[in-house]
Coordinates of C-alpha atoms (C1' of nucleotides) in Angstrom, one line a residue:
Chain R
X21 CA 360.6 195.7 -51.9
X22 CA 358.4 192.5 -53.3
X23 CA 358.6 189.7 -51.8
X24 CA 360.6 186.3 -53.5
X25 CA 357.5 184.6 -53.3
X26 CA 355.9 187.0 -55.7
X27 CA 358.8 185.6 -57.9
X28 CA 358.8 182.0 -57.1
X29 CA 355.8 179.7 -57.3
X30 CA 355.9 176.8 -55.3
X31 CA 354.6 173.5 -56.6
X32 CA 353.5 170.7 -54.0
X33 CA 352.0 167.5 -53.8
X34 CA 349.0 167.5 -51.8
X35 CA 348.3 164.0 -50.6
X36 CA 344.5 164.8 -50.5
X37 CA 344.2 165.0 -54.5
X38 CA 347.1 163.1 -55.3
X39 CA 348.8 165.4 -57.5
X40 CA 351.1 168.6 -57.2
X41 CA 349.0 171.7 -56.9
X42 CA 350.8 175.6 -57.1
X43 CA 350.6 176.7 -53.4
X44 CA 348.6 179.7 -53.1
X45 CA 348.2 180.5 -48.9
X46 CA 345.0 181.5 -47.9
X47 CA 346.2 184.7 -46.9
X48 CA 348.4 186.2 -48.8
X49 CA 352.4 186.2 -47.3
X50 CA 351.5 183.9 -44.4
X51 CA 351.7 180.5 -44.0
X52 CA 349.9 178.3 -41.2
X53 CA 351.6 174.8 -40.9
X54 CA 350.9 172.1 -38.4
X55 CA 353.2 168.9 -38.3
X56 CA 352.6 166.4 -35.8
X57 CA 355.1 165.9 -33.3
X58 CA 356.7 163.1 -31.7
X59 CA 354.6 161.0 -28.5
X60 CA 357.0 161.5 -25.7
X61 CA 357.4 158.3 -23.9
X62 CA 361.1 157.2 -25.6
X63 CA 364.3 158.4 -27.7
X64 CA 363.9 159.5 -31.2
X65 CA 365.1 157.5 -33.4
X66 CA 366.7 158.7 -37.2
X67 CA 363.3 158.0 -38.8
X68 CA 361.5 160.1 -36.8
X69 CA 364.1 162.6 -37.4
X70 CA 363.8 162.4 -40.9
X71 CA 360.4 163.6 -40.9
X72 CA 360.8 166.8 -38.9
X73 CA 364.3 167.6 -41.0
X74 CA 361.7 167.4 -44.1
X75 CA 359.6 169.9 -42.2
X76 CA 362.0 171.7 -41.6
X77 CA 363.6 172.3 -44.6
X78 CA 360.0 173.4 -46.4
X79 CA 359.6 175.8 -42.9
X80 CA 363.0 177.2 -43.9
X81 CA 362.3 177.3 -47.4
X82 CA 358.9 179.0 -47.1
X83 CA 360.6 181.6 -44.8
X84 CA 363.5 182.0 -47.4
X85 CA 360.8 183.3 -50.1
X86 CA 359.5 185.9 -47.7
X87 CA 356.2 184.1 -46.2
X88 CA 355.6 184.7 -42.5
X89 CA 355.6 181.5 -41.1
X90 CA 353.5 180.4 -38.3
X91 CA 355.1 176.7 -37.6
X92 CA 352.9 174.7 -35.0
X93 CA 354.7 171.2 -33.8
X94 CA 352.7 169.5 -31.0
X95 CA 354.3 167.2 -28.4
X96 CA 351.9 164.6 -27.9
X97 CA 352.4 164.1 -23.6
X98 CA 349.0 162.5 -23.3
X99 CA 346.2 160.0 -24.5
X100 CA 347.7 157.4 -27.3
X101 CA 346.7 153.9 -26.4
X102 CA 348.9 151.1 -26.2
X103 CA 346.3 149.3 -28.3
X104 CA 342.9 149.7 -29.8
X105 CA 341.2 147.5 -27.2
X106 CA 339.3 148.9 -24.5
X107 CA 341.7 148.0 -22.1
X108 CA 344.6 149.9 -23.9
X109 CA 347.0 151.7 -21.5
X110 CA 348.1 155.2 -22.4
X111 CA 351.4 154.4 -23.5
X112 CA 352.8 157.6 -21.6
X113 CA 351.1 156.5 -18.1
X114 CA 352.6 152.4 -19.2
X115 CA 356.0 154.0 -19.3
X116 CA 355.9 155.7 -16.0
X117 CA 354.2 152.6 -14.1
X118 CA 357.3 150.4 -15.7
X119 CA 360.0 152.9 -14.2
X120 CA 358.3 153.6 -11.4
X121 CA 358.1 157.7 -11.7
X122 CA 355.5 160.4 -12.3
X123 CA 354.3 160.3 -16.4
X124 CA 355.0 163.9 -16.6
X125 CA 359.1 162.8 -15.6
X126 CA 358.8 160.5 -18.7
X127 CA 357.1 163.5 -20.6
X128 CA 359.8 166.0 -19.4
X129 CA 362.8 163.3 -20.2
X130 CA 362.1 162.4 -23.8
X131 CA 360.7 166.3 -24.7
X132 CA 364.4 167.3 -23.8
X133 CA 365.7 164.8 -25.6
X134 CA 363.5 165.4 -28.4
X135 CA 364.8 169.1 -28.5
X136 CA 368.5 168.2 -27.9
X137 CA 368.2 165.8 -31.0
X138 CA 366.7 168.1 -33.2
X139 CA 369.0 171.2 -32.1
X140 CA 372.0 169.0 -32.8
X141 CA 370.6 168.3 -36.5
X142 CA 370.0 172.2 -36.5
X143 CA 366.5 172.1 -37.0
X144 CA 364.7 175.2 -35.9
X145 CA 362.2 175.5 -32.8
X146 CA 358.6 176.0 -34.6
X147 CA 356.4 178.9 -33.7
X148 CA 354.7 177.3 -31.2
X149 CA 355.1 173.6 -29.7
X150 CA 352.0 173.1 -27.8
X151 CA 351.1 170.0 -25.7
X152 CA 348.5 167.7 -25.6
X153 CA 348.1 168.4 -21.8
X154 CA 348.0 171.9 -21.8
X155 CA 344.8 171.9 -24.4
X156 CA 342.5 169.5 -22.2
X157 CA 340.1 172.1 -22.3
X158 CA 339.9 172.4 -25.9
X159 CA 339.7 169.2 -26.3
X160 CA 336.5 168.6 -24.3
X161 CA 334.9 171.1 -26.2
X162 CA 335.3 169.6 -29.7
X163 CA 333.9 166.4 -28.2
X164 CA 330.8 168.3 -26.7
X165 CA 330.4 169.7 -30.4
X166 CA 330.6 166.4 -31.9
X167 CA 328.0 165.1 -29.8
X168 CA 325.8 168.2 -30.5
X169 CA 326.3 167.2 -34.0
X170 CA 325.4 163.8 -33.3
X171 CA 328.5 162.2 -35.0
X172 CA 329.6 161.1 -31.2
X173 CA 328.2 158.8 -28.6
X174 CA 329.1 158.2 -24.9
X175 CA 329.3 155.2 -23.5
X176 CA 330.2 154.0 -20.0
X177 CA 332.2 157.0 -19.2
X178 CA 334.0 157.1 -23.0
X179 CA 333.3 158.8 -26.0
X180 CA 333.4 157.5 -29.4
X181 CA 333.2 158.8 -32.9
X182 CA 330.3 157.3 -34.7
X183 CA 332.2 157.0 -38.1
X184 CA 329.4 155.1 -39.9
X185 CA 326.8 158.2 -39.2
X186 CA 329.7 160.7 -40.3
X187 CA 330.0 158.8 -43.5
X188 CA 326.5 159.5 -44.3
X189 CA 326.7 162.7 -45.1
X190 CA 330.9 163.3 -45.3
X191 CA 333.6 161.3 -47.1
X192 CA 335.9 159.3 -44.2
X193 CA 338.4 157.7 -46.1
X194 CA 339.0 160.6 -48.3
X195 CA 343.0 161.5 -47.4
X196 CA 343.8 158.2 -47.5
X197 CA 341.7 156.6 -50.7
X198 CA 339.7 154.1 -48.9
X199 CA 336.1 153.2 -48.9
X200 CA 334.3 152.7 -45.6
X201 CA 332.7 149.8 -46.9
X202 CA 336.0 147.9 -47.8
X203 CA 337.0 148.9 -44.3
X204 CA 334.1 147.1 -42.7
X205 CA 334.4 143.9 -44.7
X206 CA 338.1 143.9 -43.8
X207 CA 338.1 144.6 -39.9
X208 CA 340.0 141.9 -38.5
X209 CA 338.7 140.2 -35.5
X210 CA 339.4 142.2 -32.1
X211 CA 338.5 141.2 -28.4
X212 CA 336.8 143.8 -25.9
X213 CA 335.3 146.1 -28.6
X214 CA 332.3 145.9 -27.0
X215 CA 331.9 149.8 -25.9
X216 CA 332.1 150.5 -30.1
X217 CA 329.0 150.2 -32.2
X218 CA 331.5 149.0 -34.9
X219 CA 335.2 148.5 -34.8
X220 CA 335.7 152.0 -37.3
X221 CA 334.8 153.8 -34.4
X222 CA 337.7 155.6 -32.4
X223 CA 337.8 157.1 -29.3
X224 CA 337.5 160.8 -28.4
X225 CA 337.4 160.4 -24.8
X226 CA 338.9 157.2 -22.7
X227 CA 337.6 156.5 -19.2
X228 CA 340.4 156.4 -16.7
X229 CA 340.3 153.1 -14.7
X230 CA 341.3 153.1 -10.9
X231 CA 345.1 152.6 -11.6
X232 CA 345.5 155.1 -14.6
X233 CA 347.5 158.0 -13.5
X234 CA 347.1 160.5 -16.3
X235 CA 343.3 161.7 -15.6
X236 CA 341.3 165.1 -16.1
X237 CA 337.4 165.3 -15.1
X238 CA 335.0 165.8 -17.6
X239 CA 331.5 165.7 -18.4
X240 CA 331.9 162.1 -19.1
X241 CA 333.8 161.3 -15.9
X242 CA 337.5 161.3 -15.1
X243 CA 339.5 160.2 -18.2
X244 CA 341.8 161.4 -21.1
X245 CA 341.5 162.4 -24.5
X246 CA 342.1 160.0 -27.6
X247 CA 345.0 160.5 -29.6
X248 CA 343.7 162.2 -32.8
X249 CA 341.6 165.2 -30.9
X250 CA 345.0 166.9 -29.4
X251 CA 345.5 168.0 -33.2
X252 CA 342.6 169.0 -34.0
X253 CA 342.2 170.7 -31.0
X254 CA 345.8 172.9 -31.0
X255 CA 345.6 173.5 -34.6
X256 CA 342.4 175.0 -34.7
X257 CA 343.3 176.9 -32.0
X258 CA 346.6 178.2 -33.1
X259 CA 345.8 178.2 -36.9
X260 CA 342.2 178.7 -37.0
X261 CA 339.8 176.2 -38.3
X262 CA 341.3 176.1 -42.0
X263 CA 344.8 176.7 -42.3
X264 CA 347.4 175.6 -45.4
X265 CA 349.7 173.0 -44.7
X266 CA 349.2 170.1 -42.5
X267 CA 352.5 168.1 -42.4
X268 CA 353.4 164.3 -40.9
X269 CA 354.7 161.2 -41.8
X270 CA 353.2 158.8 -44.4
X271 CA 352.4 156.4 -41.6
X272 CA 350.2 158.9 -39.7
X273 CA 347.9 159.3 -43.0
X274 CA 345.4 156.9 -41.8
X275 CA 344.0 156.8 -39.2
X276 CA 345.6 159.5 -37.9
X277 CA 344.7 162.5 -40.3
X278 CA 341.8 160.8 -41.8
X279 CA 340.2 161.0 -38.1
X280 CA 341.7 164.6 -38.0
X281 CA 339.8 165.8 -40.9
X282 CA 336.5 164.1 -39.3
X283 CA 336.9 165.7 -36.3
X284 CA 337.1 169.1 -37.7
X285 CA 334.5 168.4 -40.3
X286 CA 331.9 167.0 -37.3
X287 CA 332.5 169.8 -35.5
X288 CA 332.6 172.9 -36.9
X289 CA 331.7 171.7 -40.7
X290 CA 335.7 172.9 -42.0
X291 CA 337.7 170.9 -44.0
X292 CA 340.6 171.7 -41.9
X293 CA 343.5 171.8 -44.4
X294 CA 344.3 172.7 -48.2
X295 CA 347.7 171.1 -48.3
X296 CA 348.3 167.7 -46.8
X297 CA 352.0 166.6 -47.0
X298 CA 353.6 163.7 -46.3
X299 CA 357.2 162.5 -45.7
X300 CA 358.1 159.1 -46.6
X301 CA 359.7 156.5 -44.7
X302 CA 363.2 156.3 -43.5
X303 CA 364.1 152.5 -43.8
X304 CA 366.8 150.0 -42.2
X305 CA 367.6 147.0 -44.0
X306 CA 364.7 147.6 -46.5
X307 CA 362.4 148.0 -43.5
X308 CA 360.8 150.9 -42.0
X309 CA 362.6 152.2 -38.7
X310 CA 359.6 151.2 -35.6
X311 CA 360.1 151.9 -32.1
X312 CA 357.9 149.0 -31.6
X313 CA 360.1 146.1 -33.6
X314 CA 363.2 147.8 -32.4
X315 CA 364.5 147.8 -36.3
X316 CA 366.1 151.4 -35.7
X317 CA 368.9 153.6 -35.2
X318 CA 369.3 156.4 -32.8
X319 CA 371.4 159.6 -33.7
X320 CA 373.6 159.0 -30.9
X321 CA 374.5 156.2 -32.4
X322 CA 375.5 158.0 -35.6
X323 CA 377.5 160.2 -33.9
X324 CA 379.6 158.0 -32.1
X325 CA 379.9 155.2 -34.6
X326 CA 378.6 152.8 -31.9
X327 CA 376.3 150.2 -33.9
X328 CA 376.5 147.4 -35.5
X329 CA 375.3 148.8 -38.6
X330 CA 377.9 151.4 -38.6
X331 CA 381.8 151.7 -39.3
X332 CA 382.6 155.1 -38.1
X333 CA 380.4 157.9 -36.6
X334 CA 379.1 161.0 -38.9
X335 CA 378.0 164.4 -37.9
X336 CA 374.7 165.4 -37.6
X337 CA 375.6 167.7 -40.7
X338 CA 376.4 164.6 -42.8
X339 CA 373.3 163.0 -41.5
X340 CA 371.0 165.7 -42.6
X341 CA 372.9 166.0 -46.2
X342 CA 372.5 162.4 -46.7
X343 CA 369.0 162.7 -45.7
X344 CA 368.1 165.9 -48.1
X345 CA 369.8 164.0 -50.9
X346 CA 366.6 162.1 -50.7
X347 CA 363.3 163.9 -51.8
X348 CA 360.8 163.7 -48.8
X349 CA 358.4 161.8 -50.5
X350 CA 360.7 159.0 -51.4
X351 CA 361.4 155.9 -49.1
X352 CA 365.0 156.4 -47.8
X353 CA 367.1 153.2 -46.9
X354 CA 370.0 153.8 -44.5
X355 CA 373.1 152.1 -44.7
X356 CA 376.8 152.8 -43.5
X357 CA 377.8 152.9 -47.2
X358 CA 375.4 155.5 -48.0
X359 CA 376.6 157.7 -45.2
X360 CA 380.1 157.2 -46.5
X361 CA 379.0 158.2 -49.9
X362 CA 377.3 161.3 -48.5
X363 CA 380.2 162.3 -46.4
X364 CA 382.8 162.7 -48.9
X365 CA 380.0 164.5 -51.3
X366 CA 379.5 166.8 -48.3
X367 CA 383.1 167.7 -47.5
X368 CA 383.8 168.1 -51.0
X369 CA 381.0 170.9 -51.5
X370 CA 382.1 172.5 -48.1
X371 CA 386.0 172.4 -49.6
X372 CA 384.2 174.0 -52.4
X373 CA 382.3 176.7 -50.7
X374 CA 385.1 178.1 -48.4
X375 CA 387.4 179.0 -51.8
X376 CA 384.4 180.9 -52.7
X377 CA 385.7 184.6 -51.0
X378 CA 389.0 184.5 -52.1
X379 CA 387.9 183.7 -55.8
X380 CA 389.5 186.0 -58.6
X381 CA 387.3 188.3 -60.0
X382 CA 387.1 189.6 -63.7
X383 CA 385.6 192.3 -66.7
X384 CA 383.2 189.4 -67.9
X385 CA 381.6 186.5 -66.4
X386 CA 381.5 183.1 -68.6
X387 CA 378.6 181.7 -66.0
X388 CA 375.2 182.8 -66.2
X389 CA 374.8 183.3 -62.5
X390 CA 371.2 184.2 -62.7
X391 CA 370.2 181.0 -64.2
X392 CA 372.2 178.9 -62.3
X393 CA 370.3 180.8 -59.2
X394 CA 366.9 180.0 -61.0
X395 CA 367.4 176.7 -61.5
X396 CA 368.5 176.2 -57.6
X397 CA 364.7 177.8 -56.9
X398 CA 363.3 175.8 -59.6
X399 CA 364.2 172.8 -57.6
X400 CA 362.7 174.2 -54.4
X401 CA 359.7 175.2 -56.0
X402 CA 359.0 172.0 -57.8
X403 CA 357.9 170.2 -54.4
X404 CA 360.9 171.1 -52.2
X405 CA 363.3 169.1 -54.7
X406 CA 366.3 168.9 -52.4
X407 CA 368.2 166.3 -54.6
X408 CA 367.7 168.5 -57.3
X409 CA 369.1 171.5 -55.4
X410 CA 372.2 169.5 -54.6
X411 CA 373.2 168.2 -58.0
X412 CA 372.9 172.3 -58.9
X413 CA 375.4 173.1 -55.7
X414 CA 377.5 170.7 -57.5
X415 CA 377.5 172.2 -60.4
X416 CA 378.2 175.3 -58.8
X417 CA 381.4 173.6 -57.0
X418 CA 382.2 172.6 -60.2
X419 CA 381.9 176.7 -61.3
X420 CA 384.1 177.6 -58.2
X421 CA 386.7 175.1 -59.4
X422 CA 386.9 176.4 -63.3
X423 CA 387.2 179.8 -61.7
X424 CA 389.9 179.3 -59.5
X425 CA 391.7 177.5 -62.4
X426 CA 391.4 180.6 -64.4
X427 CA 389.1 178.0 -66.8
X428 CA 386.1 180.6 -66.5
X429 CA 385.7 184.1 -65.0
X430 CA 383.3 186.0 -62.9
X431 CA 382.6 189.8 -62.2
X432 CA 382.9 191.1 -58.7
X433 CA 379.2 192.0 -58.9
X434 CA 378.1 187.9 -60.0
X435 CA 380.7 186.7 -57.0
X436 CA 378.8 188.4 -54.3
X437 CA 375.1 186.9 -55.9
X438 CA 376.9 183.7 -56.2
X439 CA 378.4 183.5 -52.7
X440 CA 375.0 184.9 -51.3
X441 CA 372.9 182.3 -53.4
X442 CA 374.8 179.7 -52.4
X443 CA 374.9 180.6 -48.5
X444 CA 371.3 180.6 -48.7
X445 CA 370.7 177.5 -50.3
X446 CA 373.2 175.6 -48.4
X447 CA 372.8 176.9 -45.2
X448 CA 369.7 178.7 -44.5
X449 CA 367.3 176.2 -46.6
X450 CA 368.9 172.8 -46.4
X451 CA 370.3 173.7 -43.3
X452 CA 373.7 172.2 -43.2
X453 CA 376.5 173.5 -41.0
X454 CA 380.4 173.6 -42.1
X455 CA 382.3 171.6 -39.2
X456 CA 385.5 172.8 -40.4
X457 CA 384.5 176.5 -39.4
X458 CA 383.5 175.3 -36.5
X459 CA 386.0 173.0 -35.2
X460 CA 388.5 175.9 -36.2
X461 CA 386.8 178.3 -34.3
X462 CA 386.8 176.7 -30.7
X463 CA 390.3 175.4 -30.9
X464 CA 392.9 178.5 -31.8
X465 CA 395.7 176.9 -29.5
X466 CA 395.3 173.6 -31.4
X467 CA 395.5 175.2 -35.0
X468 CA 398.1 177.4 -33.7
X469 CA 400.2 173.8 -33.1
X470 CA 399.4 172.3 -36.0
X471 CA 400.5 175.2 -38.2
X472 CA 403.6 175.3 -36.7
X473 CA 404.2 171.8 -37.6
X474 CA 402.9 172.6 -41.1
X475 CA 406.0 175.3 -40.9
X476 CA 408.6 172.9 -39.4
X477 CA 407.6 170.2 -42.1
X478 CA 408.0 172.6 -44.9
X479 CA 411.5 173.4 -43.6
X480 CA 412.2 169.5 -43.6
X481 CA 410.8 169.3 -47.0
X482 CA 413.2 172.3 -48.5
X483 CA 416.1 170.6 -46.8
X484 CA 415.1 167.2 -48.4
X485 CA 414.7 165.5 -44.8
X486 CA 411.7 163.7 -46.0
X487 CA 412.1 160.9 -43.2
X488 CA 411.0 164.1 -40.8
X489 CA 408.4 165.7 -43.1
X490 CA 406.8 161.9 -43.5
X491 CA 406.9 161.5 -39.8
X492 CA 404.8 164.7 -39.2
X493 CA 402.5 164.0 -41.9
X494 CA 402.3 160.3 -40.9
X495 CA 401.8 160.8 -37.2
X496 CA 399.3 163.4 -37.7
X497 CA 397.3 161.3 -39.7
X498 CA 396.9 158.9 -36.9
X499 CA 396.0 161.7 -34.9
X500 CA 393.1 162.3 -37.1
X501 CA 394.3 165.5 -38.7
X502 CA 394.8 165.2 -42.6
X503 CA 397.6 167.5 -43.8
X504 CA 396.6 168.5 -47.6
X505 CA 399.5 169.8 -49.8
X506 CA 398.2 171.9 -52.4
X507 CA 399.3 174.8 -54.7
X508 CA 399.5 177.8 -52.4
X509 CA 400.5 175.9 -49.3
X510 CA 399.5 173.1 -46.9
X511 CA 395.8 173.0 -45.2
X512 CA 394.5 170.4 -43.0
X513 CA 391.2 168.7 -42.0
X514 CA 390.4 166.7 -39.3
X515 CA 388.9 163.5 -40.0
Chain N
rG26 C1' 342.3 140.2 -49.1
rG27 C1' 341.9 145.9 -49.7
rU28 C1' 344.3 150.6 -50.4
rG29 C1' 348.6 152.9 -51.7
rU30 C1' 353.8 154.0 -53.6
rC31 C1' 357.9 151.6 -56.4
rG32 C1' 361.5 148.5 -58.9
rU33 C1' 366.8 153.3 -62.7
rG34 C1' 374.5 152.0 -64.3
rG35 C1' 379.4 148.6 -58.8
rC36 C1' 376.3 151.5 -54.6
rC37 C1' 373.1 155.5 -53.5
rG38 C1' 370.1 158.6 -55.5
rA39 C1' 367.1 162.3 -59.4
rG40 C1' 364.0 162.6 -63.6
rU41 C1' 358.9 161.1 -65.3
rG42 C1' 357.1 161.8 -73.6
rG43 C1' 362.6 163.4 -77.5
rC44 C1' 368.0 167.6 -75.1
rU45 C1' 370.8 160.8 -71.9
rA46 C1' 370.7 165.1 -63.0
rG47 C1' 374.2 164.9 -58.9
rG48 C1' 376.9 161.8 -54.9
rC49 C1' 380.0 157.3 -54.3
rU50 C1' 382.9 153.6 -56.3
rC51 C1' 386.4 152.1 -60.4
rA52 C1' 389.8 153.6 -64.4
rG53 C1' 393.1 157.1 -66.3
rC54 C1' 395.2 162.1 -66.1
rU55 C1' 397.2 166.1 -63.7
rC56 C1' 399.7 168.0 -59.3
rU57 C1' 403.9 165.9 -56.0
rG58 C1' 410.2 164.0 -53.4
rC59 C1' 406.9 160.0 -52.4
rA60 C1' 401.8 159.5 -51.3
rA61 C1' 397.8 162.0 -49.6
rA62 C1' 394.1 165.5 -51.1
rA63 C1' 392.5 168.6 -54.8
rG64 C1' 391.3 168.7 -59.7
rC65 C1' 390.3 167.2 -64.9
rU66 C1' 388.3 163.0 -68.0
rG67 C1' 385.9 158.5 -69.0
rC68 C1' 382.4 154.8 -67.4
rU69 C1' 374.8 155.5 -71.4
rA70 C1' 371.4 152.5 -66.6
rC71 C1' 365.9 152.6 -66.4
rA72 C1' 362.7 144.5 -63.5
rG73 C1' 360.4 141.5 -67.6
rC74 C1' 357.0 141.0 -71.6
rG75 C1' 353.5 143.1 -75.0
rG76 C1' 351.0 147.9 -76.5
rU77 C1' 350.0 153.7 -77.8
rU78 C1' 353.8 157.2 -80.4
rC79 C1' 357.5 159.7 -85.6
rG80 C1' 360.0 158.9 -80.6
rA81 C1' 358.8 155.9 -73.9
rA82 C1' 362.9 155.2 -67.8
rU83 C1' 358.5 158.5 -68.7
rC84 C1' 351.8 156.6 -71.3
rC85 C1' 348.6 151.9 -71.0
rG86 C1' 347.8 146.5 -70.0
rC87 C1' 349.8 142.3 -68.0
rU88 C1' 353.8 139.7 -64.8
rC89 C1' 357.4 139.3 -61.4
rG90 C1' 359.7 141.6 -57.0
rA91 C1' 359.6 145.0 -53.0
rC92 C1' 358.2 148.5 -49.4
rA93 C1' 353.9 150.8 -46.5
rC94 C1' 349.0 151.2 -44.6
rC95 C1' 344.7 148.9 -43.5
rU96 C1' 346.7 147.7 -35.3
rC97 C1' 350.4 151.9 -31.8
rC98 C1' 354.8 154.2 -34.9
rA99 C1' 357.5 160.2 -37.8

RNA sequence: GGUGUCGUGGCCGAGUGGCUAGGCUCAGCUCUGCAAAAGCUGCUACAGCGGUUCGAAUCCGCUCGACACCUCCA
């Protein structure tokens, strides 16, 4: 059997070229994908989640197409200075000092939170989730190579990447579209940069001061690795010197990803990545969500509704649906109104899908199922355009109601195809979950009780005892259980 | 100041040279004991000004505005 990917060709927007390109993996049938993970010194907010969700959707789609995907997403548990000055402190160390615990306790706590949250949003775990602290040796080796190749210098126990030297025969700035000379003329004045030859240089290794708790021995003395280096070390180790896809948030494009390219080229001479993908920001009140400014909203607040920005709580799947309704490269603004609209749309889609298995079949299909399926693939093949896919799914919902009402027809074979495709796109690729099914399966007793009330209400109605029937309906609604009268009887949902 | 992205109907969001996504809201209808729910129908927009073109939301120029990056951030 041939894989789907031989029929469905994916086009993706490559930040490096600024254009949509046909996706062709280095090794046919295999994809190596690296995504920059979180720095685990605080809880992830919804903006962080959006990026990981976007790449989860991409991961899911590539797998669906039959690619064997090795998805590597790191945990940054070391390095990462709070500022660029020489006195900059490691973020995790700082948090540990403030809370008077071990740095690895900080790391552990927020790594667990990160995993829990992503699981709630139904993100698949990556194939490999390496940590920066687990790859200190690899990082030191890369630094040695860069020094040997003449693109780094050590100074007072620290090692810096020599950007000017590198730019003499490489192109520093090719990813972010910057020119080094512009950067030099526009550099802001920063104090305490005495160790660097020039401000554009970045740290590969930082000397640890006496009080610094996260430290490792190295040829240059005790210290810790620079932030950009870990991704180069881990992507190279698990995906090779050249791999297919590198993803991350738009805000990492410069300097982080630019530095990764420079480090690879300076150490092994390879431009490391064929396709750079950048997920755009989630904004709140029109401004980027950010840990440092506090303009953010946390997943726990979404679920509980306990936030000044929300009127109620929303399920993880509704939040995921909301995010999937925008293209991953567009800025998306978070608001209660937008979430409310998504919730209604999401419920409508789920209700239509639940009708699928009970649809009547006919001798002929009046709907061209094959071309509908292809239109779903076309959407995803076009740079993972999930909003278009969702529009197609609502078209499918319309078909479902037409078939149900006898205004359209479908054969048994087509229905099976229709059903399996919808399931693939909604649950496997978009990663949505049907909450009513989940609710039904874990509360059989409650469901039985509600069914009983529905039966009693039905009897009351047939006796024209509307006082009783309305009491059952209204009081259940107050409890958050909504009865829905339809032609084939009464159903209910939890609101 | 530099680099980049973008400005779409009441709201959210696709599209990116002609065939006018989709969701929500709203209005009407169907169903109903009344509702709710659900379904159906309707609502023709592309910041402004020029230009290219038989034809532009879509390409080009200018103006205005927003956001992001240039300093840690997904």
